[in-house]
Amino acid sequence: MDDELLRAAEAARGFMPPDEGLALHDAALAAGRGAAAGGPFLEIGAYCGKSGLYLGAAAAAAGTVLFSLDHHRGSEENQAGWEHHESDLVDPAIGRMDTLPVFRRTVFDAGLEDVVVAVVGESATVGRFWTSPLTLLFIDGGHGSEPAHRDYETWTPHVAPGGTLAIHDVFPDPADGGRPPYEIYLRALDDGFTETGATGSLRVLQRPA
Ligand code: SAH
Ligand code: MG
């Protein structure tokens, strides 16, 4: 990954350790050269753009784009009083979170506006009307049981044959974190995806061609 972009990704706000970010970048590069090359990448869970830079850099290298989907109102665990709340991300005029301005700034500063396309909305709503086969899908949206399983059901069918599915915050040991991302990872294995990589809590899988 380009040095300047790598530094920008590491400095960006968000929830992705550098080794997992690089692994995500490498998985996207491989997807962009693999059996399902040619389609777009899509991530669920943009937040402030950190994973978007790792994926966006790979999309640029692959000559494709990253659709970065988020309603930008935060997940349950980002709300006031919860573990991952950052109070400066609240829009004081409405008292709700708004990560879109920070996201846009992150992408602009990295010079990736041509490649990283913000899709602002509820995942299930966008998914209802989505039709393009995906070269890569990264699931890192709502981590509760309902949203995680719904994202899996909504979006996984759009992964092209031979395409890549990455899932974040997969914790086989319940002591390390919540279950739903791990549960959808198990569903993917059950549905015939094969695991091609594991770094920290990141899992990379491939749909059979
Ligand atoms: N990938 C990001 C972190 C994502 S945090 C990074 O690298 O830092 C999870 C994000 O999912 C939050 O920004 C939240 O707003 C979004 N989200 C949660 N549920 C959602 C839903 N149902 N539709 C769209 N976005 C959702
Ligand atoms: Mg995550």
XYZ file of C-alpha atoms and ligand atoms in Angstrom:
236
model
C 0.000 0.000 0.000
C 1.219 3.496 -0.915
C 3.100 5.002 2.061
C 1.111 8.196 2.285
C -2.229 6.374 2.106
C -1.064 3.845 4.663
C -0.207 6.622 7.099
C -3.559 8.309 6.456
C -5.418 5.044 7.087
C -3.524 4.401 10.304
C -4.220 7.946 11.505
C -7.935 7.880 10.607
C -10.496 7.557 13.384
C -12.129 4.209 13.691
C -11.955 0.669 14.906
C -9.372 -1.213 12.882
C -5.890 -2.138 14.096
C -3.135 -1.596 11.493
C -2.464 -5.303 10.907
C -6.151 -5.980 10.232
C -6.376 -2.946 7.975
C -3.442 -4.136 5.905
C -4.878 -7.644 5.716
C -8.154 -6.142 4.502
C -6.260 -4.106 1.915
C -4.373 -7.184 0.717
C -7.573 -9.242 0.506
C -9.166 -6.509 -1.605
C -6.115 -6.313 -3.881
C -6.306 -10.075 -4.393
C -10.057 -9.864 -5.045
C -9.400 -7.172 -7.636
C -7.104 -9.573 -9.495
C -9.078 -12.744 -8.819
C -11.847 -14.766 -10.421
C -14.505 -12.154 -9.664
C -12.521 -9.068 -10.756
C -14.359 -6.260 -12.503
C -17.189 -5.574 -10.079
C -17.274 -2.987 -7.313
C -16.310 -3.436 -3.667
C -18.899 -2.631 -0.997
C -18.473 -2.145 2.727
C -21.234 -1.984 5.320
C -20.088 0.310 8.120
C -18.181 3.361 6.909
C -17.996 5.275 10.216
C -15.181 7.844 9.828
C -13.591 6.208 6.788
C -10.778 4.153 8.239
C -11.578 0.836 6.558
C -12.637 2.910 3.545
C -9.054 4.035 3.030
C -7.647 0.496 3.197
C -10.310 -0.744 0.774
C -10.331 2.404 -1.335
C -6.577 2.190 -1.953
C -7.096 -1.362 -3.234
C -10.075 -0.312 -5.352
C -7.937 2.386 -6.979
C -5.212 -0.164 -7.716
C -7.805 -2.529 -9.179
C -9.444 0.168 -11.303
C -12.771 -0.238 -9.534
C -14.712 1.628 -6.818
C -15.707 1.116 -3.214
C -19.299 1.794 -2.206
C -19.127 2.693 1.462
C -22.537 2.247 3.069
C -23.650 3.745 6.370
C -26.616 5.712 7.717
C -23.950 7.612 9.681
C -26.121 7.642 12.807
C -23.897 5.160 14.627
C -24.503 1.662 15.916
C -25.988 0.922 19.308
C -22.515 0.768 20.890
C -21.660 4.235 19.466
C -24.564 6.008 21.214
C -24.180 8.181 24.325
C -23.572 6.067 27.411
C -22.170 3.100 25.440
C -18.636 1.779 25.194
C -17.689 3.178 21.769
C -19.266 6.638 22.024
C -17.303 9.673 20.794
C -19.260 12.731 21.869
C -17.779 15.102 19.288
C -19.492 13.015 16.597
C -22.939 14.169 17.722
C -24.682 16.839 15.627
C -25.712 19.271 18.375
C -28.572 20.669 16.298
C -30.406 17.352 16.285
C -28.771 15.456 19.126
C -27.947 12.495 16.877
C -24.637 11.129 15.701
C -23.395 12.215 12.315
C -20.147 10.674 11.099
C -20.637 11.705 7.460
C -18.697 15.027 7.660
C -15.673 13.275 9.184
C -15.960 10.442 6.663
C -16.003 12.887 3.749
C -13.012 14.754 5.108
C -11.048 11.510 5.585
C -11.718 10.435 2.012
C -11.012 13.902 0.598
C -7.716 14.264 2.466
C -6.617 10.862 1.190
C -7.359 11.886 -2.399
C -9.797 9.020 -2.855
C -13.029 10.886 -3.657
C -13.104 9.439 -7.183
C -12.917 5.906 -5.866
C -14.763 5.840 -2.522
C -18.462 6.489 -3.025
C -20.542 7.197 0.070
C -23.929 5.496 0.128
C -25.915 7.066 2.954
C -28.797 4.992 4.193
C -30.043 2.017 6.105
C -28.324 -1.170 4.970
C -31.511 -3.194 4.487
C -33.159 -0.429 2.455
C -30.228 -0.067 0.054
C -29.871 -3.839 -0.122
C -33.479 -4.289 -1.230
C -32.687 -2.523 -4.494
C -29.059 -3.529 -5.029
C -28.310 -5.574 -8.158
C -24.579 -5.330 -9.009
C -22.495 -8.446 -8.302
C -19.728 -7.583 -5.836
C -16.077 -8.452 -6.259
C -15.684 -7.874 -2.524
C -18.100 -7.415 0.376
C -16.907 -6.248 3.802
C -19.385 -6.580 6.671
C -18.663 -4.236 9.606
C -22.044 -2.579 10.265
C -24.412 -3.174 13.169
C -22.980 -5.837 15.454
C -26.186 -6.810 17.258
C -27.850 -10.096 16.398
C -30.618 -8.648 14.248
C -28.495 -6.245 12.146
C -25.577 -8.638 11.669
C -27.739 -11.540 10.493
C -29.825 -9.211 8.329
C -26.682 -7.798 6.693
C -25.497 -11.327 6.044
C -28.818 -12.341 4.477
C -29.238 -9.120 2.508
C -25.767 -8.711 1.085
C -24.011 -12.068 0.864
C -26.113 -13.179 -2.140
C -24.573 -10.258 -4.050
C -21.026 -11.611 -3.718
C -20.045 -12.744 -7.211
C -18.920 -16.339 -7.774
C -15.237 -16.408 -6.833
C -15.716 -13.131 -4.957
C -14.497 -12.229 -1.503
C -16.408 -11.828 1.751
C -14.625 -10.184 4.685
C -16.146 -9.966 8.151
C -14.832 -7.845 11.010
C -14.989 -8.397 14.774
C -15.172 -12.172 14.592
C -14.401 -13.480 18.085
C -14.470 -17.264 18.489
C -13.989 -16.799 22.253
C -17.014 -15.006 23.786
C -14.650 -13.444 26.335
C -13.164 -11.330 23.513
C -16.376 -9.818 22.133
C -19.951 -10.153 20.912
C -21.268 -13.233 19.095
C -23.164 -12.036 16.002
C -20.161 -11.405 13.701
C -18.831 -14.827 14.674
C -22.256 -16.354 14.003
C -22.432 -14.940 10.490
C -18.883 -16.128 9.836
C -20.069 -19.649 10.748
C -23.057 -19.218 8.443
C -20.734 -18.275 5.591
C -18.674 -21.449 6.114
C -21.906 -23.416 6.257
C -23.044 -21.781 3.012
C -19.940 -23.003 1.196
C -17.548 -20.063 1.536
C -13.947 -21.099 2.185
C -11.707 -19.250 4.597
C -8.644 -17.750 2.949
C -7.314 -15.568 5.756
C -7.582 -14.622 9.417
C -5.867 -11.619 11.035
C -6.939 -10.545 14.495
C -10.733 -10.404 14.333
C -10.792 -10.127 10.535
C -11.885 -13.154 8.524
C -11.561 -13.375 4.764
C -13.606 -15.911 2.844
C -14.176 -16.745 -0.771
C -17.320 -17.828 -2.589
C -16.661 -20.842 -4.794
C -16.315 -19.943 -8.452
N -15.525 0.073 9.242
C -15.456 1.200 10.168
C -16.202 0.955 11.455
C -17.677 0.747 11.282
S -18.547 0.974 12.803
C -13.995 1.571 10.460
O -13.111 1.078 9.818
O -13.725 2.352 11.358
C -20.155 0.450 12.357
C -20.912 1.437 11.487
O -22.077 0.755 11.031
C -21.404 2.702 12.215
O -20.855 3.848 11.581
C -22.932 2.662 12.050
O -23.524 3.907 11.773
C -23.126 1.709 10.885
N -24.396 0.991 10.903
C -24.895 0.240 11.917
N -26.079 -0.289 11.578
C -26.352 0.144 10.312
C -27.445 -0.050 9.398
N -28.482 -0.807 9.747
N -27.402 0.549 8.197
C -26.336 1.333 7.851
N -25.271 1.538 8.661
C -25.280 0.961 9.874
Mg -15.305 -3.439 13.226
